[in-house]
Coordinates of C-alpha atoms in Angstrom, one line a residue:
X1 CA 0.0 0.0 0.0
X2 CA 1.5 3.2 -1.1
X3 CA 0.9 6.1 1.9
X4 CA 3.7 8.8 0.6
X5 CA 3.2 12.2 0.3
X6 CA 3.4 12.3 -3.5
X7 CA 3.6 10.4 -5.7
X8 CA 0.4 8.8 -4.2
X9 CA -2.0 5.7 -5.0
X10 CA -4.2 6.2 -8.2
X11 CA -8.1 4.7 -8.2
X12 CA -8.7 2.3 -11.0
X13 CA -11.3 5.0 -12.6
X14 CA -8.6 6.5 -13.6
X15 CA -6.1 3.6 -14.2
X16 CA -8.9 2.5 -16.4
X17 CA -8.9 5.5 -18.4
X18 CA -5.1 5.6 -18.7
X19 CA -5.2 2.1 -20.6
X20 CA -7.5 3.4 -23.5
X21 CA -6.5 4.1 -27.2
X22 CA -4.1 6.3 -27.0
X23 CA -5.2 10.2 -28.7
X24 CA -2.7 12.5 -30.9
X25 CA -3.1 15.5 -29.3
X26 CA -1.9 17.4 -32.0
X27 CA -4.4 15.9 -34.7
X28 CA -7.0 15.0 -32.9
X29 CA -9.7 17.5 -31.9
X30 CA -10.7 15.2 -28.9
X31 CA -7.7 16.4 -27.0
X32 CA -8.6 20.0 -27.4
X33 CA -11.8 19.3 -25.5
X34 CA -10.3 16.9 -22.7
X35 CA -7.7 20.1 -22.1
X36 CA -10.4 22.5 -21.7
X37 CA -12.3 20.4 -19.9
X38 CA -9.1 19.8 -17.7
X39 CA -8.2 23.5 -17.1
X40 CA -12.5 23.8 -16.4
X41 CA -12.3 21.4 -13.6
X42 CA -9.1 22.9 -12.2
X43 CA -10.4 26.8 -12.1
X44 CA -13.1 25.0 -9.6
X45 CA -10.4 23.3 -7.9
X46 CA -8.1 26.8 -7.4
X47 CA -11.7 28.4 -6.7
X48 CA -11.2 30.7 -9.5
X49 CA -14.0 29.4 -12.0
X50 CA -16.5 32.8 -10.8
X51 CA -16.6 36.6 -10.7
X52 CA -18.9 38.5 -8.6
X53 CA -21.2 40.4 -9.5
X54 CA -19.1 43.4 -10.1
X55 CA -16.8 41.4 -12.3
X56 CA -13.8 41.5 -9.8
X57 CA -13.8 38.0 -8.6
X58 CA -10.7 35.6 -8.7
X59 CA -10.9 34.9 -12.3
X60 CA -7.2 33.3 -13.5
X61 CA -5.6 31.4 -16.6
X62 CA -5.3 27.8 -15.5
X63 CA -2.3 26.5 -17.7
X64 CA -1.0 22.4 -17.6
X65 CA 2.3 22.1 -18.6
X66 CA 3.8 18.5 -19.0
X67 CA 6.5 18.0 -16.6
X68 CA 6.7 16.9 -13.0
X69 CA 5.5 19.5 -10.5
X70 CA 9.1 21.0 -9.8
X71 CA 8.9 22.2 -13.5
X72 CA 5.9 24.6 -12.1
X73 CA 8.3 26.0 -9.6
X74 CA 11.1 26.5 -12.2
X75 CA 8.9 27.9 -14.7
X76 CA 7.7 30.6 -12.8
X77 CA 10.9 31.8 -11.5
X78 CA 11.8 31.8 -15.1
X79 CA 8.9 33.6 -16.8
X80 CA 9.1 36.4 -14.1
X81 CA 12.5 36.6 -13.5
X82 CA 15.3 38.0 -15.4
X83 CA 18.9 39.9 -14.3
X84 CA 18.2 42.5 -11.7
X85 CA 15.0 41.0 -10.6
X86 CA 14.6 41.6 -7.0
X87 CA 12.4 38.8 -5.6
X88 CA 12.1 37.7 -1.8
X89 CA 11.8 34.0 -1.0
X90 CA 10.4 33.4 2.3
X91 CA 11.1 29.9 3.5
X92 CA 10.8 27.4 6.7
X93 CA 11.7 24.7 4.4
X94 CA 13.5 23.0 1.6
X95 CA 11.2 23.9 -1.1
X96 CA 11.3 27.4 -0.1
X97 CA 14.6 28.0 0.0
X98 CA 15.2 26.0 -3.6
X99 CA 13.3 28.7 -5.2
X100 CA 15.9 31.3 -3.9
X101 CA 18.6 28.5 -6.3
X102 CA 16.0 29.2 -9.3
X103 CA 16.0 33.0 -8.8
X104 CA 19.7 33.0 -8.6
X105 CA 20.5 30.5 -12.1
X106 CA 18.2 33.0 -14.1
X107 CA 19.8 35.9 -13.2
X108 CA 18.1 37.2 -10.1
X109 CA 19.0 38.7 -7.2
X110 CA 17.1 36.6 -4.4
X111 CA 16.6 37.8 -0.3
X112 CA 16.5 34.4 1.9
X113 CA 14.2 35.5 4.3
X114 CA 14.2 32.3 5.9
X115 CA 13.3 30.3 9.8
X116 CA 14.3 26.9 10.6
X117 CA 12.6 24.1 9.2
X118 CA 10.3 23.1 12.4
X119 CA 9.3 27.0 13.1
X120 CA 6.7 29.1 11.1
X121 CA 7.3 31.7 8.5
X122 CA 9.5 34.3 9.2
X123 CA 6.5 36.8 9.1
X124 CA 8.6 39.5 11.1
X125 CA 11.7 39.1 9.4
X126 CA 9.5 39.4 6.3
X127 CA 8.2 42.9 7.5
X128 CA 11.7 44.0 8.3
X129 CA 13.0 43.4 4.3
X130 CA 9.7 44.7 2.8
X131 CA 10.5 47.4 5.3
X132 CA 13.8 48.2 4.5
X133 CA 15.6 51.5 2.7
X134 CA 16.9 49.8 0.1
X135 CA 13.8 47.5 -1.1
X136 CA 12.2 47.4 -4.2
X137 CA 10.9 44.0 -4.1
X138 CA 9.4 43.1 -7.6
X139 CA 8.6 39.3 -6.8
X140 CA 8.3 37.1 -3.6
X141 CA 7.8 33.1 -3.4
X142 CA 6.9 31.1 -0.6
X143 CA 5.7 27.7 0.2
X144 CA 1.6 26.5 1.3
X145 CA 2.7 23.1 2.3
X146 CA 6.3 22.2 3.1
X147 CA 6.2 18.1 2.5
X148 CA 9.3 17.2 4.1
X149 CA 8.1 18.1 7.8
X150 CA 4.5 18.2 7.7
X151 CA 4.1 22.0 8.0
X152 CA 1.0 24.0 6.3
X153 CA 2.2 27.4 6.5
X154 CA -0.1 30.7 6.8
X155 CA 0.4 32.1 3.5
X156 CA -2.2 34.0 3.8
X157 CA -0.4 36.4 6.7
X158 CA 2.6 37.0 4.7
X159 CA 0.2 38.2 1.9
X160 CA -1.4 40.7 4.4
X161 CA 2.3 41.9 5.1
X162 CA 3.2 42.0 0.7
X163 CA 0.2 43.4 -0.4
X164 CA 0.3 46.4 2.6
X165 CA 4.0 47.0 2.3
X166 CA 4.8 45.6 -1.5
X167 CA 1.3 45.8 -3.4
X168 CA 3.2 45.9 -7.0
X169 CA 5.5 42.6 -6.0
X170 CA 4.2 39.4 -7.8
X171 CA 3.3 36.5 -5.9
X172 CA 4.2 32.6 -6.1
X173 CA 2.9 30.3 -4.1
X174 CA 3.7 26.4 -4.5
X175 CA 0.7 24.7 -3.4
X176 CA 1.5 21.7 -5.2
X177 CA 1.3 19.1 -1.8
X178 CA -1.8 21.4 -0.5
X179 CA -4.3 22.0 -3.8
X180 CA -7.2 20.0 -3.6
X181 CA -7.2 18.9 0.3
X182 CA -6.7 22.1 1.5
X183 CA -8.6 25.5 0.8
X184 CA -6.1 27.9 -0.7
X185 CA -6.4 31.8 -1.2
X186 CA -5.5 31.7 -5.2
X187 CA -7.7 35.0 -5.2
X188 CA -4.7 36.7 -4.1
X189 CA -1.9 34.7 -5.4
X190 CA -0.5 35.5 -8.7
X191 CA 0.8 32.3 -9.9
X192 CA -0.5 29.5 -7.7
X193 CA 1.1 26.0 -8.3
X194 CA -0.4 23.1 -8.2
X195 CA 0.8 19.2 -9.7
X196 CA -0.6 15.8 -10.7
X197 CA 1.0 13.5 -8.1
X198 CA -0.6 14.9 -4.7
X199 CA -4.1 15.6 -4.0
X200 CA -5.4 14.5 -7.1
X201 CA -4.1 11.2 -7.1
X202 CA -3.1 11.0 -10.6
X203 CA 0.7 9.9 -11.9
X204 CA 3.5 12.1 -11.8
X205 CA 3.7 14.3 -15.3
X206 CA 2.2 17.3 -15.1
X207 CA 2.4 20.5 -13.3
X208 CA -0.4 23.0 -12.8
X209 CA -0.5 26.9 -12.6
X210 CA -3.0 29.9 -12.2
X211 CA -2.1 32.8 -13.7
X212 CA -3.3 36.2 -13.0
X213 CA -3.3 39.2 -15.5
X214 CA -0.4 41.0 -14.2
X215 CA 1.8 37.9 -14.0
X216 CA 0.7 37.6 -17.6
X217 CA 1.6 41.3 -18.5
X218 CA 5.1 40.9 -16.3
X219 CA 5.9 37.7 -18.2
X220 CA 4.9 39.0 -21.8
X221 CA 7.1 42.3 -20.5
X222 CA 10.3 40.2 -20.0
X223 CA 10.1 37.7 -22.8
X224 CA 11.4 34.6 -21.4
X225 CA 14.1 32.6 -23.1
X226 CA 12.8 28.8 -22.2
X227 CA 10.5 27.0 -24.6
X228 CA 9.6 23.9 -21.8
X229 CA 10.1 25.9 -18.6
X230 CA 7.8 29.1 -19.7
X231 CA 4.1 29.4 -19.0
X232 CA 3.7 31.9 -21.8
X233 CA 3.1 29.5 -25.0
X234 CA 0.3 27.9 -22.8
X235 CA -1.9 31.1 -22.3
X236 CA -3.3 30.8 -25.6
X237 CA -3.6 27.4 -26.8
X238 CA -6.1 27.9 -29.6
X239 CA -4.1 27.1 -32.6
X240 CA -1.9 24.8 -31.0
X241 CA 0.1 23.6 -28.2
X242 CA 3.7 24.5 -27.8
X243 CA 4.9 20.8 -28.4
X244 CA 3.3 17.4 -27.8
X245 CA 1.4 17.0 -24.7
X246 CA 1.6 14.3 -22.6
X247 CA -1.6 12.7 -23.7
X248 CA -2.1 10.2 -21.0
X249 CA -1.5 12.0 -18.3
X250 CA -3.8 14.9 -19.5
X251 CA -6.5 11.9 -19.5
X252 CA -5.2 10.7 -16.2
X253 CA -5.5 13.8 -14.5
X254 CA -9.1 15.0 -16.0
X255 CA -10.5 11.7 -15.2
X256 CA -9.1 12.1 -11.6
X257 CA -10.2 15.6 -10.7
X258 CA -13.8 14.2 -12.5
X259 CA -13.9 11.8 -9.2
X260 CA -12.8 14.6 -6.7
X261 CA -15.4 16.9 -7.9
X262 CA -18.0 14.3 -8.2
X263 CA -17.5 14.0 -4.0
X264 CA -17.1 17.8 -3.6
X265 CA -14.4 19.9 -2.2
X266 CA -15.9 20.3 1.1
X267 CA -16.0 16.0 1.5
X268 CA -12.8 16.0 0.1
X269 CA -11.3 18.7 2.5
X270 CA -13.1 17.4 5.4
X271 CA -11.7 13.4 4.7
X272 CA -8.7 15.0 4.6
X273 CA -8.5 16.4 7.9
X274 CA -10.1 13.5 9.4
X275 CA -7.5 11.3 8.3
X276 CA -5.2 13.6 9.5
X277 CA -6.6 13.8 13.1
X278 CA -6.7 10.2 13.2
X279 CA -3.0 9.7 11.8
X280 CA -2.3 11.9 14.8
X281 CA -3.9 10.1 17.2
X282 CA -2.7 6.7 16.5
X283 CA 1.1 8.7 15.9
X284 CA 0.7 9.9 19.9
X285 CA -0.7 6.7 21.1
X286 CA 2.7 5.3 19.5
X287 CA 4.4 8.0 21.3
X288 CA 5.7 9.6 18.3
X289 CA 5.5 13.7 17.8
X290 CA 4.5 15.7 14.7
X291 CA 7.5 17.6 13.7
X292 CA 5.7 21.1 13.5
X293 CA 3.2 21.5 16.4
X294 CA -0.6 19.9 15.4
X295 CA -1.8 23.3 14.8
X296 CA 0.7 23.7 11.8
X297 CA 0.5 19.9 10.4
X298 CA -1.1 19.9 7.1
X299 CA -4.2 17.9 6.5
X300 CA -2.3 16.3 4.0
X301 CA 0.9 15.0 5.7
X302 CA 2.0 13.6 8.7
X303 CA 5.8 14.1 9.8
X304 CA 6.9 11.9 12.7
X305 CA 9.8 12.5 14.6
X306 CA 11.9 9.1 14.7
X307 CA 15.3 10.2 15.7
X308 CA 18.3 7.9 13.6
X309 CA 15.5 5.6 12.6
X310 CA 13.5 6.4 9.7
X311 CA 15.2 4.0 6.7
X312 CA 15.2 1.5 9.1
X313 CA 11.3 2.0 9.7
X314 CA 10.9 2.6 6.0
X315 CA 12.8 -0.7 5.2
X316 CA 11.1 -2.8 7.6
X317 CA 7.4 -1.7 7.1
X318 CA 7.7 -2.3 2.7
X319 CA 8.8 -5.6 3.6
X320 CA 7.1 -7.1 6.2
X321 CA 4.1 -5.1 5.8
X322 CA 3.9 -3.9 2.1
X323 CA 2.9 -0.7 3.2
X324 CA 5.3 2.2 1.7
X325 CA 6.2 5.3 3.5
X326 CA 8.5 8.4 3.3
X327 CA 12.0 9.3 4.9
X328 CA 12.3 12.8 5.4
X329 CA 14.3 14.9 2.8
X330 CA 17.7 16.5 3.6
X331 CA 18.7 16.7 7.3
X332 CA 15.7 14.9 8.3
X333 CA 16.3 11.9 6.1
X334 CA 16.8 9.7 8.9
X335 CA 15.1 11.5 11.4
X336 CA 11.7 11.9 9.9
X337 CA 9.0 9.1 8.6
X338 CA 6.1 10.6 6.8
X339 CA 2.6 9.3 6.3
X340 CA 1.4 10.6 3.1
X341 CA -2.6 10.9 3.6
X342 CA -3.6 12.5 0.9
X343 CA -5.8 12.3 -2.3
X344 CA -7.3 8.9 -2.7
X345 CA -5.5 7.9 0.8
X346 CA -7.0 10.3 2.8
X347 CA -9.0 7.9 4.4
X348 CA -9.3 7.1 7.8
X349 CA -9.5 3.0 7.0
X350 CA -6.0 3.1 4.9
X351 CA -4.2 5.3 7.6
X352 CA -5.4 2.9 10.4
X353 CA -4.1 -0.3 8.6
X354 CA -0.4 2.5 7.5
X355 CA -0.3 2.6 11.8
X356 CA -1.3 -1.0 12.7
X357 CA 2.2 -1.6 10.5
X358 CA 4.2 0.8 11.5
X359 CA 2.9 0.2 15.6
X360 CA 4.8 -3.5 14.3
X361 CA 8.0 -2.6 13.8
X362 CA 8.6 0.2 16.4

């Protein structure tokens, strides 16, 4: 049984749909329509499908690019940013500080405003560099869910703190291990990153975006050099897409978020955080702590503190127990097992049979 935090198990709907005849998406019309439908289903999923009635709500361009999720993160460091770009990168975590790497190979001149990876965002240090003489911050990047420890972070207080001190500065947000079982604020993100792997339960192969107008205006204004890792050539897709989708993961993922909406985003979110709590529960019975504190573990993922012991665990529970869990990434490798419930395995039933193994071999 697979319970890791991404990639994570895919239903047989959607296996199913996988193993039909394969479509040319550049010839065949059909893929056109599965796309559209694709970016339809995930404008519901951001929660940016409606405008109010004054036509100001969080309408954005929902673009799927074919590439792991990682390509979302590099792509929009590298349709925003160019030499001289000032971009802050506000980080409790490994994801957060590699986008401060991608602002740097293309030219940029990133601000680590960083914590360590168990505390929250640096939300004061954050007001002290938006604050600061010398600042004229044209981007800032930070992280929703930060997979290797568990931690959901409170993106939106840091985009109270950009949007009074910074309101010009751009916004990216990965939300690729949160979209879909958590609520996030993609009203007030500018590109909000999502993948296939995570919540959705599809395969690995594609990465997600929403795109708001001035991100759009900023990119067009800087002309990015990348053909694959450039979300430009996918804003308008009408006479063709910028080179050969991956067709069965298009399928994959359309049939997937089909299922999810079918149950509706509140069942979803709340299954998530049940399994969660539960997780939790049976983690503390088993004496084992949450690396962040429960009120910043994500709904998503669990991160238990097993100190010198975590590819031992890992080992140990695929083969005696066939149930496949995560190290933790980095320093934490061996200090931190994670329990990936999320997607189709946020269920309460397929974490309590992930514990009854992993209460075996402690």
């Amino acid at each position: 049984m697979l319970m890791t935090p991404g990639p994570t198990a895919v239903p047989e709907p959607v296996r199913e749909t996988m193993s039909r005849e394969l479509i040319n998406p550049d010839v065949d019309p059909r893929f056109r329509e599965i796309y559209d439908r694709l970016t339809e289903r995930l404008a519901t999923v951001y929660g940016v499908d409606a405008a109010d009635a004054a036509g100001n709500g969080a309408s954005r361009d929902v673009v799927v690019l074919g590439g792991e999720g990682i390509l979302g993160l590099e792509a929009a460091v590298a349709s925003l940013v160019e030499p001289g770009t000032e971009v802050l990168c506000l980080s409790n975590g490994l994801y957060g500080e590699g986008f401060a790497d991608f602002v740097g190979s293309y030219g940029g001149d990133p601000t680590l405003v960083a914590a360590e990876h168990d505390e929250p965002l640096p939300l004061d240090a954050l007001d002290d560099a938006l604050a600061a003489d010398d600042a004229d911050v044209d981007l800032v990047t930070m992280v929703h869910c930060e997979t290797p420890t568990g931690t959901l972070n409170d993106v939106e207080a840091a985009l109270d703190r950009i949007e009074a001190a910074a309101p010009a500065a751009l916004t990216v947000v990965d939300a690729v291990s949160s979209l879909g079982g958590v609520e996030v604020p993609t009203d007030r993100i500018d590109v909000c990153l999502g993948a296939s792997q995570k919540c959705f339960s599809a395969p690995p192969g594609l990465a997600t975006a929403a795109v708001s107008d001035r991100a759009w205006a900023a990119m067009e204004a800087r002309d990015p050099h990348s053909l694959y890792a450039n979300f430009l050539p996918f804003r308008d897709v009408s006479d063709g897409f910028p080179y050969t989708h991956l067709t069965t993961e298009v399928v994959a993922l359309d049939a997937a978020l089909g299922l999810l909406l079918d149950e509706g985003l509140d069942a979803v979110r709340e299954r998530h955080a049940a399994a969660a709590a539960r997780c939790r529960e049976r983690g503390a019975e088993l004496g084992l702590a949450p690396v962040p504190d429960p009120e910043r573990s994500s709904p998503t993922v669990t991160a238990f503190e097993v100190p010198g012991r975590a590819e031992a665990l890992r080992e140990r529970l695929r083969e005696e127990h066939d149930v496949v869990l995560a190290t933790g990434l980095g320093e934490g490798s061996e200090d931190v097992l994670r329990v990936g419930h999320m997607g189709h395995n946020a269920r309460v039933d397929r974490v309590e049979e992930a514990m009854d193994a992993l209460a075996a071999v402690l």
